[in-house]
């Protein structure tokens, strides 16, 4: 797929990894709609097309696609990451993790597919932890594992018109509020001995969007960390 002139929606695209994906798409000639929840000013600096929605509300997902469309590409990037073990997680926190990390991308994909009559592509942002059983963030991890399965299932469901792939980052940026040092600790002994960058994640997303014969794939951009299983 040639990205020139393609209309793309990037959820949570105003800051951090989402921003890197937005900027790489713009350099490639795409017209990018930046979705935001709270980062209005950052979104409006990035693109003349900035749309607000709280994706915990599933009704807002279809509305967002309608407002942003007609779309050629959807990038499901918005997320939250809560450290919660199974014993400590509350029903409300579990619902929130599944809401933004699984249900919202699912609803957005359904709405995108319904309007993408001329075909298109979806990229989901996962996490290299899906290859592990990291008990420190169980609800988040379970939601991302389900999103990996949704990637494959939707790839089959929406073929041949729409391709659905995913990027699984390793530790790129520490969660807002924590230090860069903690990211380095999380990285542990990466086989490639360096942290991936937001730009590396964007490169992989653009590769998958352009690759006309690839669907249902997950590309790990994690310095090889997924090879270590639970080795964090
Ligand atoms: N950072 C890493 O090192 C890392 C590692 C592994 C995987 N990943 C994955 O890569 C993707 C990007 O990571 P990131 O760290 O850049 O993401 P992030 O900063 O945690 O979140 C991205 C954006 O999601 C939006 N968001 C959160 N809750 C929302 C809601 N209820 N409704 C609508 N938008 C909401 C926020 O937008 P506003 O700012 O506009 O409120 C936020 O800026 C995520 O899917 C993440 O799971 C990241």
PDB file of N, CA and C in Angstrom, residues 55-58 61 78-82 84 86 90-107 137-148 150:
ATOM      1  N   UNK A  55     -12.385   6.372  24.939  1.00  0.00           N
ATOM      2  CA  UNK A  55     -12.593   5.047  24.344  1.00  0.00           C
ATOM      3  C   UNK A  55     -13.008   3.995  25.373  1.00  0.00           C
ATOM      4  N   UNK A  56     -13.105   4.393  26.649  1.00  0.00           N
ATOM      5  CA  UNK A  56     -13.722   3.472  27.612  1.00  0.00           C
ATOM      6  C   UNK A  56     -15.216   3.367  27.338  1.00  0.00           C
ATOM      7  N   UNK A  57     -15.748   4.363  26.662  1.00  0.00           N
ATOM      8  CA  UNK A  57     -17.167   4.350  26.297  1.00  0.00           C
ATOM      9  C   UNK A  57     -17.265   3.765  24.889  1.00  0.00           C
ATOM     10  N   UNK A  58     -17.739   2.532  24.766  1.00  0.00           N
ATOM     11  CA  UNK A  58     -17.705   1.850  23.472  1.00  0.00           C
ATOM     12  C   UNK A  58     -18.568   2.545  22.430  1.00  0.00           C
ATOM     13  N   UNK A  61     -16.657   4.799  20.190  1.00  0.00           N
ATOM     14  CA  UNK A  61     -15.714   4.247  19.206  1.00  0.00           C
ATOM     15  C   UNK A  61     -16.275   4.388  17.792  1.00  0.00           C
ATOM     16  N   UNK A  78      -3.990   3.665  21.536  1.00  0.00           N
ATOM     17  CA  UNK A  78      -4.360   4.148  22.873  1.00  0.00           C
ATOM     18  C   UNK A  78      -4.384   2.996  23.864  1.00  0.00           C
ATOM     19  N   UNK A  79      -3.958   3.291  25.073  1.00  0.00           N
ATOM     20  CA  UNK A  79      -3.781   2.206  26.047  1.00  0.00           C
ATOM     21  C   UNK A  79      -3.694   2.775  27.451  1.00  0.00           C
ATOM     22  N   UNK A  80      -3.899   1.909  28.435  1.00  0.00           N
ATOM     23  CA  UNK A  80      -3.437   2.207  29.797  1.00  0.00           C
ATOM     24  C   UNK A  80      -2.654   0.993  30.281  1.00  0.00           C
ATOM     25  N   UNK A  81      -1.792   1.223  31.234  1.00  0.00           N
ATOM     26  CA  UNK A  81      -0.966   0.140  31.779  1.00  0.00           C
ATOM     27  C   UNK A  81      -1.006   0.250  33.291  1.00  0.00           C
ATOM     28  N   UNK A  82      -1.675  -0.711  33.931  1.00  0.00           N
ATOM     29  CA  UNK A  82      -1.786  -0.689  35.388  1.00  0.00           C
ATOM     30  C   UNK A  82      -1.098  -1.914  35.957  1.00  0.00           C
ATOM     31  N   UNK A  84      -1.092  -4.565  38.293  1.00  0.00           N
ATOM     32  CA  UNK A  84      -2.116  -5.201  39.121  1.00  0.00           C
ATOM     33  C   UNK A  84      -1.912  -6.705  39.065  1.00  0.00           C
ATOM     34  N   UNK A  86      -3.405 -10.599  40.050  1.00  0.00           N
ATOM     35  CA  UNK A  86      -4.764 -11.152  40.135  1.00  0.00           C
ATOM     36  C   UNK A  86      -5.376 -10.934  41.519  1.00  0.00           C
ATOM     37  N   UNK A  90      -8.993  -4.945  41.258  1.00  0.00           N
ATOM     38  CA  UNK A  90     -10.412  -4.802  41.583  1.00  0.00           C
ATOM     39  C   UNK A  90     -11.217  -4.990  40.293  1.00  0.00           C
ATOM     40  N   UNK A  91     -12.492  -5.372  40.395  1.00  0.00           N
ATOM     41  CA  UNK A  91     -13.298  -5.519  39.181  1.00  0.00           C
ATOM     42  C   UNK A  91     -13.279  -4.261  38.322  1.00  0.00           C
ATOM     43  N   UNK A  92     -13.308  -3.096  38.960  1.00  0.00           N
ATOM     44  CA  UNK A  92     -13.336  -1.842  38.197  1.00  0.00           C
ATOM     45  C   UNK A  92     -12.039  -1.666  37.414  1.00  0.00           C
ATOM     46  N   UNK A  93     -10.884  -1.973  38.036  1.00  0.00           N
ATOM     47  CA  UNK A  93      -9.601  -1.801  37.331  1.00  0.00           C
ATOM     48  C   UNK A  93      -9.460  -2.833  36.210  1.00  0.00           C
ATOM     49  N   UNK A  94      -9.955  -4.057  36.440  1.00  0.00           N
ATOM     50  CA  UNK A  94      -9.916  -5.082  35.385  1.00  0.00           C
ATOM     51  C   UNK A  94     -10.757  -4.614  34.198  1.00  0.00           C
ATOM     52  N   UNK A  95     -11.945  -4.079  34.481  1.00  0.00           N
ATOM     53  CA  UNK A  95     -12.816  -3.585  33.399  1.00  0.00           C
ATOM     54  C   UNK A  95     -12.141  -2.464  32.612  1.00  0.00           C
ATOM     55  N   UNK A  96     -11.428  -1.592  33.318  1.00  0.00           N
ATOM     56  CA  UNK A  96     -10.758  -0.474  32.634  1.00  0.00           C
ATOM     57  C   UNK A  96      -9.648  -0.975  31.708  1.00  0.00           C
ATOM     58  N   UNK A  97      -8.867  -1.942  32.196  1.00  0.00           N
ATOM     59  CA  UNK A  97      -7.780  -2.493  31.361  1.00  0.00           C
ATOM     60  C   UNK A  97      -8.346  -3.145  30.102  1.00  0.00           C
ATOM     61  N   UNK A  98      -9.406  -3.939  30.280  1.00  0.00           N
ATOM     62  CA  UNK A  98     -10.004  -4.593  29.111  1.00  0.00           C
ATOM     63  C   UNK A  98     -10.722  -3.585  28.217  1.00  0.00           C
ATOM     64  N   UNK A  99     -11.277  -2.546  28.821  1.00  0.00           N
ATOM     65  CA  UNK A  99     -12.013  -1.550  28.041  1.00  0.00           C
ATOM     66  C   UNK A  99     -11.138  -0.898  26.992  1.00  0.00           C
ATOM     67  N   UNK A 100     -10.034  -0.337  27.415  1.00  0.00           N
ATOM     68  CA  UNK A 100      -9.202   0.421  26.468  1.00  0.00           C
ATOM     69  C   UNK A 100      -8.270  -0.484  25.667  1.00  0.00           C
ATOM     70  N   UNK A 101      -7.815  -1.584  26.265  1.00  0.00           N
ATOM     71  CA  UNK A 101      -6.798  -2.416  25.590  1.00  0.00           C
ATOM     72  C   UNK A 101      -7.378  -3.520  24.703  1.00  0.00           C
ATOM     73  N   UNK A 102      -8.661  -3.836  24.872  1.00  0.00           N
ATOM     74  CA  UNK A 102      -9.266  -4.878  24.034  1.00  0.00           C
ATOM     75  C   UNK A 102     -10.588  -4.430  23.401  1.00  0.00           C
ATOM     76  N   UNK A 103     -11.544  -4.026  24.246  1.00  0.00           N
ATOM     77  CA  UNK A 103     -12.882  -3.750  23.700  1.00  0.00           C
ATOM     78  C   UNK A 103     -12.864  -2.557  22.735  1.00  0.00           C
ATOM     79  N   UNK A 104     -12.114  -1.512  23.092  1.00  0.00           N
ATOM     80  CA  UNK A 104     -12.072  -0.339  22.196  1.00  0.00           C
ATOM     81  C   UNK A 104     -11.453  -0.701  20.844  1.00  0.00           C
ATOM     82  N   UNK A 105     -10.272  -1.336  20.787  1.00  0.00           N
ATOM     83  CA  UNK A 105      -9.745  -1.716  19.464  1.00  0.00           C
ATOM     84  C   UNK A 105     -10.693  -2.629  18.693  1.00  0.00           C
ATOM     85  N   UNK A 106     -11.417  -3.482  19.418  1.00  0.00           N
ATOM     86  CA  UNK A 106     -12.361  -4.373  18.721  1.00  0.00           C
ATOM     87  C   UNK A 106     -13.501  -3.557  18.105  1.00  0.00           C
ATOM     88  N   UNK A 107     -14.067  -2.643  18.868  1.00  0.00           N
ATOM     89  CA  UNK A 107     -15.171  -1.825  18.350  1.00  0.00           C
ATOM     90  C   UNK A 107     -14.694  -0.916  17.223  1.00  0.00           C
ATOM     91  N   UNK A 137       1.203  -7.550  36.046  1.00  0.00           N
ATOM     92  CA  UNK A 137       0.219  -6.692  35.340  1.00  0.00           C
ATOM     93  C   UNK A 137      -0.798  -7.602  34.651  1.00  0.00           C
ATOM     94  N   UNK A 138      -1.434  -8.463  35.435  1.00  0.00           N
ATOM     95  CA  UNK A 138      -2.265  -9.529  34.869  1.00  0.00           C
ATOM     96  C   UNK A 138      -3.432  -9.029  33.999  1.00  0.00           C
ATOM     97  N   UNK A 139      -4.254  -8.084  34.457  1.00  0.00           N
ATOM     98  CA  UNK A 139      -5.374  -7.663  33.597  1.00  0.00           C
ATOM     99  C   UNK A 139      -4.896  -7.037  32.286  1.00  0.00           C
ATOM    100  N   UNK A 140      -3.869  -6.186  32.363  1.00  0.00           N
ATOM    101  CA  UNK A 140      -3.296  -5.581  31.151  1.00  0.00           C
ATOM    102  C   UNK A 140      -2.796  -6.676  30.214  1.00  0.00           C
ATOM    103  N   UNK A 141      -2.050  -7.611  30.765  1.00  0.00           N
ATOM    104  CA  UNK A 141      -1.446  -8.657  29.935  1.00  0.00           C
ATOM    105  C   UNK A 141      -2.513  -9.527  29.282  1.00  0.00           C
ATOM    106  N   UNK A 142      -3.534  -9.884  30.036  1.00  0.00           N
ATOM    107  CA  UNK A 142      -4.607 -10.711  29.463  1.00  0.00           C
ATOM    108  C   UNK A 142      -5.330  -9.969  28.344  1.00  0.00           C
ATOM    109  N   UNK A 143      -5.536  -8.670  28.535  1.00  0.00           N
ATOM    110  CA  UNK A 143      -6.206  -7.884  27.486  1.00  0.00           C
ATOM    111  C   UNK A 143      -5.333  -7.818  26.233  1.00  0.00           C
ATOM    112  N   UNK A 144      -4.026  -7.630  26.406  1.00  0.00           N
ATOM    113  CA  UNK A 144      -3.132  -7.557  25.231  1.00  0.00           C
ATOM    114  C   UNK A 144      -3.016  -8.928  24.559  1.00  0.00           C
ATOM    115  N   UNK A 145      -3.021 -10.018  25.349  1.00  0.00           N
ATOM    116  CA  UNK A 145      -2.995 -11.352  24.736  1.00  0.00           C
ATOM    117  C   UNK A 145      -4.254 -11.558  23.889  1.00  0.00           C
ATOM    118  N   UNK A 146      -5.377 -11.106  24.416  1.00  0.00           N
ATOM    119  CA  UNK A 146      -6.625 -11.239  23.646  1.00  0.00           C
ATOM    120  C   UNK A 146      -6.572 -10.361  22.398  1.00  0.00           C
ATOM    121  N   UNK A 147      -5.926  -9.198  22.491  1.00  0.00           N
ATOM    122  CA  UNK A 147      -5.805  -8.328  21.315  1.00  0.00           C
ATOM    123  C   UNK A 147      -4.908  -8.982  20.250  1.00  0.00           C
ATOM    124  N   UNK A 148      -3.936  -9.755  20.690  1.00  0.00           N
ATOM    125  CA  UNK A 148      -3.109 -10.503  19.726  1.00  0.00           C
ATOM    126  C   UNK A 148      -3.977 -11.521  18.988  1.00  0.00           C
ATOM    127  N   UNK A 150      -7.220 -11.287  18.636  1.00  0.00           N
ATOM    128  CA  UNK A 150      -8.135 -10.506  17.797  1.00  0.00           C
ATOM    129  C   UNK A 150      -7.453 -10.100  16.491  1.00  0.00           C
TER     130      UNK A 150
END
